[in-house]
Amino acid sequence: MKRHLLESADLDRADATLVLDTAAQIDQALAGREVKKLPTLRGRTVVNLFYEDSTRTRISFELAAKRLSADVINFSAKGSSVSKGESLKDTALTLEAMGSDAIVVRHSASGAPHRLAHWVQGSVVNAGDGTHEHPTQALLDAYTIRRRLGRLDGVRVVVVGDVLHSRVARSNVWLLTTLGAEVTLVAPPTLLPVGVGSWPVTVSYDLDAVLPKADVVMMLRVQLERMTASFFPSAREYSRRYGLDAVRMAALGDDAIVMHPGPMNRGMEIAADVADSVRSTIVEQVGNGVSVRMAVLYLLLGGNA
Amino acid sequence: MTVLIKGARVLGGEPADLLLADGRVAEVGQRLDAAGATVVDAGGLVALPGLVDLHTHLREPGREDAETVETGSRAAALGGFTAVHAMANTDPVADTAGVVEQVWRLGRKAGLVDVVPVGAVTVGLRGERLAELGAMADSAARVRVFSDDGHCVADPALMRRALEYVKAFDGVVAQHAEEPRLTAGAQMNEGDRSARLGLAGWPAAAEEAVIARDVLLAQHVGARLHVCHVSTAGSVEILRWAKSRGVQVTAEVTPHHLLLTEACAESYDPVFKVNPPLRTDEDVLALRQGLADGTIDAVATDHAPHAVEDKESEWASARPGMLGLEQALAVVVQALVEPGLLDWAGVADRMSVRPAAIGRLSGLGDRAHGRPLAAGEPANLLLLDPAARSVVDPAALASRSRNSPYAGRELPGRVVATFLRGEATVLDGKAVR
Amino acid sequence: MASSTEPAPGQAAPAALLAPADVARVVDRMAHQLIEKAGDALADLVLVGIPTRGAPLARRLAARVEAFSGARVDTGTVDITLYRDDLRLRGVRALEDTVLPPAGIDGRLVVLVDDVLFSGRSVRAALDALRDLGRPRAVQLAVLVDRGHRELPIRADYVGKNVPTSRAQTVRVHLTETDGTDEVLVTEGAA
């Protein structure tokens, strides 16, 4: 493992598998026990440095660190020195001077975790940067797929929605293909990046054509403000062409699962009855997120003083 | 002051002596002698006419923490320049005779290069109505180049009027070609890398569409157009087509677009953030070819100093731009001379003769630039050691800023001396003041 | 912990302390001791192996106890990696299984099983892990080899073989399940 987790490309197949295996062992070690806490990172300090509001990701990392007995500091950019104009670099150096061993960073600017890693000695974990990557989300998605389907090699994953602006899509493309899955991206052409042709994926504009062969359908959140920028004409048209409803779900194979990184726009990219169906892994993904983030923190922080 | 330069290879030719006296080249010949002259041994050095930059950001007035006319002038002299065009996007904007005269006076005071102010095309660079172009042209600063650089004159009707209006005083509009609606939020060249890095793309078409529009407008109204910092292969094609049709269009390319590619963005280090963005290998090759065959007329630095805090940040919030004055010639040597695309005469043409002509500096008598190194001409020249190589150390730069994209890179050539009207501004590779 | 590397070139072939038949005999003796010492508590006995080689050792011991006593014996494993106090020194490693019997360990007699007892730090980590997993009535320790040099006040309740060693020596246990053969080797030089 590298010192930082900045993007999925930091993980080769062996590293990615190690993270998933470690998460599985942690799940097993903690299953059914009263004290859901391990002493592994006692005396280590993990800072959650969040420049964007993301309660669910922040809580997931916080819980992961606490279950490993690390001290956790939540640093939200709002109402702090950051809103008074302090630079990312100064904030990072300040936190490190206070003794942080790892910084978990969420930032609206793509590449902000890379810059951070350049300035600090400790480990940096990317918890989502702009429209670039969100590697722990991809790890928990891969973990969820492996638990449900028993494998990743050769699994056909269809990712549907706003790929252009999605860090979840990017991280999943690189991680899932590293792990041997076959990824198909489905979106209106306006929501696919120019240059997607160089990615190791298949691209389709037709959701109905790809659903019957899918093992996994991963729906991405579509933000309504994209509509005003003419990425698509209306919510209704988007939903009709790219939303997953019960009728489309019926076209899926028997064992196929439906995923969503959350938060969902019910009725937009995913119908409520689909989100709540037995195929849906959405709640499971949240739980798996804690285990996977524990694995990441253990592997990054456990060894190096 | 009388200076005798011994054994310089003028434009890379056979060694000759040059005698500089009273601001002019008094004599060029073999075994010259002059009593009391300061002798400069130029054995092995190449003599080129003093370089002329069409595109320099000196930041004064307004951002003197990033650069001043004086520090920028010193950087220019060290790069072998004897004249620089100071861009108008200062604070206040150089959109009145008052501001351009202030910049011009500061340049005179520094006295290291001729600082030639560029006037804004529109008031406040806002792209809404024309600035008082004639007043700037008639001022002591004698403005001939007008540009909203940093912003595109995007309104086609306004661009047409600007092109027409400056004909009255032989001016030229230097367009920053960027269709703003296609580059909202753009961070880097749009393509495979931007897709992967999650940085909003700046499509080549946003530059090429404006160049195509503007060459048609220039042709229609019979005006001169200059295109700033051409960055794509497509732009070169359009310029080639326009020139073949007789359009009065000239164009410049920056040193960084001749050497660096979008691959630099992979580090997310904003020192590589620039507008227009670094492009692909194919674009770099097309730009080199375009400069070599004359489709692109000039190398212009787009020297853009930025304070540390404006660059030591996340990519998206960093300001675009990079330093260029002190390494421009070295980059051209590496990108064009060493591969055999341009000889020394070609370098002189693209970095001195043609930019001076575009800025209408060639016919200024005593104060002319871009003239041949011949007896009777103003003694603006530089001496280059083409065999020297050095690693760029930003801390050693004369610019007040440190945002050099060449930091840590080894580049060829060293400017040993620069003379402005016969006076040394640089000697032994150091600024005289 | 023991490892199964080949001797380095130039090193003397390690002396086999226990051959395959010896290992079987020692395990049998430990099983008898367990039955005798547990007495009525045999029904509550859980043999919990410390991975890697403590795990198959626990299963073997359980099988022998069952064979000799007829009583069914639960087994489990507890991975101690996340409880180690030397992670910073030795770096992270892949985790191994933690599996407890369905009836759990609360109120039962837990016997931790490991291959080699050396500093005692692994056992301490295992005790910490057990504390988080439940509350046994009592915890005992069974090891195949006790080589001395304790760094903590820990002793084994059942010892297959006491082996006086120097700190410079390495004791390696090989088991069929993990290494293809049963043997205990002592080599010169640290592992």
mmCIF file of N, CA and C in Angstrom, chain A residues 143-190:
data_model
loop_
_atom_site.group_PDB
_atom_site.id
_atom_site.type_symbol
_atom_site.label_atom_id
_atom_site.label_comp_id
_atom_site.label_asym_id
_atom_site.label_seq_id
_atom_site.Cartn_x
_atom_site.Cartn_y
_atom_site.Cartn_z
ATOM 1 N N TYR A 143 -16.842 -3.971 -2.376
ATOM 2 C CA TYR A 143 -17.034 -4.886 -1.242
ATOM 3 C C TYR A 143 -18.475 -5.407 -1.210
ATOM 4 N N THR A 144 -19.407 -4.495 -1.457
ATOM 5 C CA THR A 144 -20.820 -4.870 -1.454
ATOM 6 C C THR A 144 -21.123 -5.855 -2.584
ATOM 7 N N ILE A 145 -20.568 -5.576 -3.756
ATOM 8 C CA ILE A 145 -20.782 -6.485 -4.893
ATOM 9 C C ILE A 145 -20.208 -7.862 -4.571
ATOM 10 N N ARG A 146 -19.003 -7.881 -4.022
ATOM 11 C CA ARG A 146 -18.364 -9.160 -3.740
ATOM 12 C C ARG A 146 -19.150 -9.947 -2.702
ATOM 13 N N ARG A 147 -19.667 -9.246 -1.707
ATOM 14 C CA ARG A 147 -20.471 -9.954 -0.686
ATOM 15 C C ARG A 147 -21.754 -10.502 -1.265
ATOM 16 N N ARG A 148 -22.383 -9.710 -2.129
ATOM 17 C CA ARG A 148 -23.657 -10.156 -2.680
ATOM 18 C C ARG A 148 -23.478 -11.242 -3.742
ATOM 19 N N LEU A 149 -22.516 -11.039 -4.622
ATOM 20 C CA LEU A 149 -22.381 -11.927 -5.777
ATOM 21 C C LEU A 149 -21.236 -12.924 -5.620
ATOM 22 N N GLY A 150 -20.397 -12.743 -4.614
ATOM 23 C CA GLY A 150 -19.340 -13.706 -4.357
ATOM 24 C C GLY A 150 -18.094 -13.516 -5.179
ATOM 25 N N ARG A 151 -18.100 -12.543 -6.064
ATOM 26 C CA ARG A 151 -16.927 -12.358 -6.916
ATOM 27 C C ARG A 151 -16.985 -10.965 -7.537
ATOM 28 N N LEU A 152 -15.860 -10.560 -8.132
ATOM 29 C CA LEU A 152 -15.817 -9.308 -8.897
ATOM 30 C C LEU A 152 -15.333 -9.577 -10.318
ATOM 31 N N ASP A 153 -14.511 -10.604 -10.437
ATOM 32 C CA ASP A 153 -13.955 -10.922 -11.746
ATOM 33 C C ASP A 153 -15.082 -11.279 -12.719
ATOM 34 N N GLY A 154 -15.145 -10.560 -13.819
ATOM 35 C CA GLY A 154 -16.144 -10.867 -14.835
ATOM 36 C C GLY A 154 -17.544 -10.354 -14.535
ATOM 37 N N VAL A 155 -17.724 -9.712 -13.374
ATOM 38 C CA VAL A 155 -19.048 -9.166 -13.052
ATOM 39 C C VAL A 155 -19.339 -7.983 -13.972
ATOM 40 N N ARG A 156 -20.575 -7.961 -14.498
ATOM 41 C CA ARG A 156 -20.939 -6.878 -15.422
ATOM 42 C C ARG A 156 -21.661 -5.774 -14.659
ATOM 43 N N VAL A 157 -20.993 -4.629 -14.552
ATOM 44 C CA VAL A 157 -21.527 -3.506 -13.782
ATOM 45 C C VAL A 157 -21.955 -2.408 -14.744
ATOM 46 N N VAL A 158 -23.187 -1.956 -14.596
ATOM 47 C CA VAL A 158 -23.686 -0.849 -15.411
ATOM 48 C C VAL A 158 -23.812 0.367 -14.512
ATOM 49 N N VAL A 159 -23.108 1.431 -14.862
ATOM 50 C CA VAL A 159 -23.156 2.674 -14.092
ATOM 51 C C VAL A 159 -23.988 3.673 -14.897
ATOM 52 N N VAL A 160 -25.034 4.201 -14.269
ATOM 53 C CA VAL A 160 -26.005 5.003 -15.009
ATOM 54 C C VAL A 160 -26.098 6.406 -14.429
ATOM 55 N N GLY A 161 -25.959 7.416 -15.288
ATOM 56 C CA GLY A 161 -26.232 8.771 -14.819
ATOM 57 C C GLY A 161 -25.158 9.775 -15.157
ATOM 58 N N ASP A 162 -24.968 10.731 -14.254
ATOM 59 C CA ASP A 162 -24.118 11.889 -14.515
ATOM 60 C C ASP A 162 -22.649 11.533 -14.321
ATOM 61 N N VAL A 163 -22.121 10.785 -15.269
ATOM 62 C CA VAL A 163 -20.720 10.354 -15.171
ATOM 63 C C VAL A 163 -19.791 11.571 -15.220
ATOM 64 N N LEU A 164 -20.161 12.557 -16.022
ATOM 65 C CA LEU A 164 -19.302 13.734 -16.217
ATOM 66 C C LEU A 164 -18.915 14.379 -14.881
ATOM 67 N N HIS A 165 -19.891 14.553 -14.013
ATOM 68 C CA HIS A 165 -19.621 15.252 -12.756
ATOM 69 C C HIS A 165 -19.434 14.304 -11.574
ATOM 70 N N SER A 166 -19.360 13.001 -11.827
ATOM 71 C CA SER A 166 -19.399 12.045 -10.718
ATOM 72 C C SER A 166 -18.025 11.503 -10.328
ATOM 73 N N ARG A 167 -17.615 11.827 -9.107
ATOM 74 C CA ARG A 167 -16.376 11.238 -8.595
ATOM 75 C C ARG A 167 -16.587 9.768 -8.250
ATOM 76 N N VAL A 168 -17.835 9.409 -7.903
ATOM 77 C CA VAL A 168 -18.124 8.007 -7.612
ATOM 78 C C VAL A 168 -17.935 7.165 -8.874
ATOM 79 N N ALA A 169 -18.413 7.667 -9.988
ATOM 80 C CA ALA A 169 -18.282 6.924 -11.246
ATOM 81 C C ALA A 169 -16.805 6.740 -11.594
ATOM 82 N N ARG A 170 -16.038 7.830 -11.493
ATOM 83 C CA ARG A 170 -14.612 7.716 -11.847
ATOM 84 C C ARG A 170 -13.908 6.678 -10.975
ATOM 85 N N SER A 171 -14.116 6.776 -9.672
ATOM 86 C CA SER A 171 -13.426 5.832 -8.787
ATOM 87 C C SER A 171 -13.859 4.400 -9.077
ATOM 88 N N ASN A 172 -15.132 4.216 -9.351
ATOM 89 C CA ASN A 172 -15.602 2.863 -9.624
ATOM 90 C C ASN A 172 -15.057 2.324 -10.940
ATOM 91 N N VAL A 173 -14.981 3.179 -11.944
ATOM 92 C CA VAL A 173 -14.448 2.712 -13.225
ATOM 93 C C VAL A 173 -13.049 2.135 -13.034
ATOM 94 N N TRP A 174 -12.198 2.873 -12.334
ATOM 95 C CA TRP A 174 -10.803 2.420 -12.211
ATOM 96 C C TRP A 174 -10.697 1.233 -11.270
ATOM 97 N N LEU A 175 -11.405 1.278 -10.149
ATOM 98 C CA LEU A 175 -11.271 0.191 -9.176
ATOM 99 C C LEU A 175 -11.903 -1.097 -9.699
ATOM 100 N N LEU A 176 -13.118 -0.994 -10.211
ATOM 101 C CA LEU A 176 -13.809 -2.215 -10.625
ATOM 102 C C LEU A 176 -13.094 -2.882 -11.807
ATOM 103 N N THR A 177 -12.568 -2.083 -12.723
ATOM 104 C CA THR A 177 -11.840 -2.702 -13.837
ATOM 105 C C THR A 177 -10.517 -3.295 -13.342
ATOM 106 N N THR A 178 -9.891 -2.643 -12.366
ATOM 107 C CA THR A 178 -8.683 -3.227 -11.764
ATOM 108 C C THR A 178 -8.992 -4.602 -11.177
ATOM 109 N N LEU A 179 -10.186 -4.734 -10.620
ATOM 110 C CA LEU A 179 -10.567 -5.983 -9.964
ATOM 111 C C LEU A 179 -11.229 -6.968 -10.931
ATOM 112 N N GLY A 180 -11.227 -6.644 -12.224
ATOM 113 C CA GLY A 180 -11.668 -7.621 -13.210
ATOM 114 C C GLY A 180 -13.119 -7.511 -13.640
ATOM 115 N N ALA A 181 -13.836 -6.508 -13.130
ATOM 116 C CA ALA A 181 -15.230 -6.351 -13.552
ATOM 117 C C ALA A 181 -15.292 -5.697 -14.933
ATOM 118 N N GLU A 182 -16.427 -5.910 -15.606
ATOM 119 C CA GLU A 182 -16.659 -5.258 -16.905
ATOM 120 C C GLU A 182 -17.646 -4.137 -16.673
ATOM 121 N N VAL A 183 -17.205 -2.913 -16.963
ATOM 122 C CA VAL A 183 -18.024 -1.750 -16.638
ATOM 123 C C VAL A 183 -18.625 -1.161 -17.909
ATOM 124 N N THR A 184 -19.936 -0.893 -17.854
ATOM 125 C CA THR A 184 -20.620 -0.182 -18.929
ATOM 126 C C THR A 184 -21.176 1.111 -18.346
ATOM 127 N N LEU A 185 -20.904 2.224 -19.027
ATOM 128 C CA LEU A 185 -21.445 3.512 -18.600
ATOM 129 C C LEU A 185 -22.647 3.848 -19.465
ATOM 130 N N VAL A 186 -23.744 4.232 -18.827
ATOM 131 C CA VAL A 186 -24.937 4.624 -19.563
ATOM 132 C C VAL A 186 -25.325 6.032 -19.115
ATOM 133 N N ALA A 187 -25.469 6.924 -20.092
ATOM 134 C CA ALA A 187 -25.811 8.312 -19.776
ATOM 135 C C ALA A 187 -26.191 9.009 -21.057
ATOM 136 N N PRO A 188 -26.901 10.123 -20.947
ATOM 137 C CA PRO A 188 -27.029 10.959 -22.138
ATOM 138 C C PRO A 188 -25.629 11.448 -22.517
ATOM 139 N N PRO A 189 -25.338 11.609 -23.801
ATOM 140 C CA PRO A 189 -23.973 11.992 -24.214
ATOM 141 C C PRO A 189 -23.477 13.267 -23.549
ATOM 142 N N THR A 190 -24.379 14.142 -23.173
ATOM 143 C CA THR A 190 -23.966 15.387 -22.522
ATOM 144 C C THR A 190 -23.380 15.144 -21.138
#
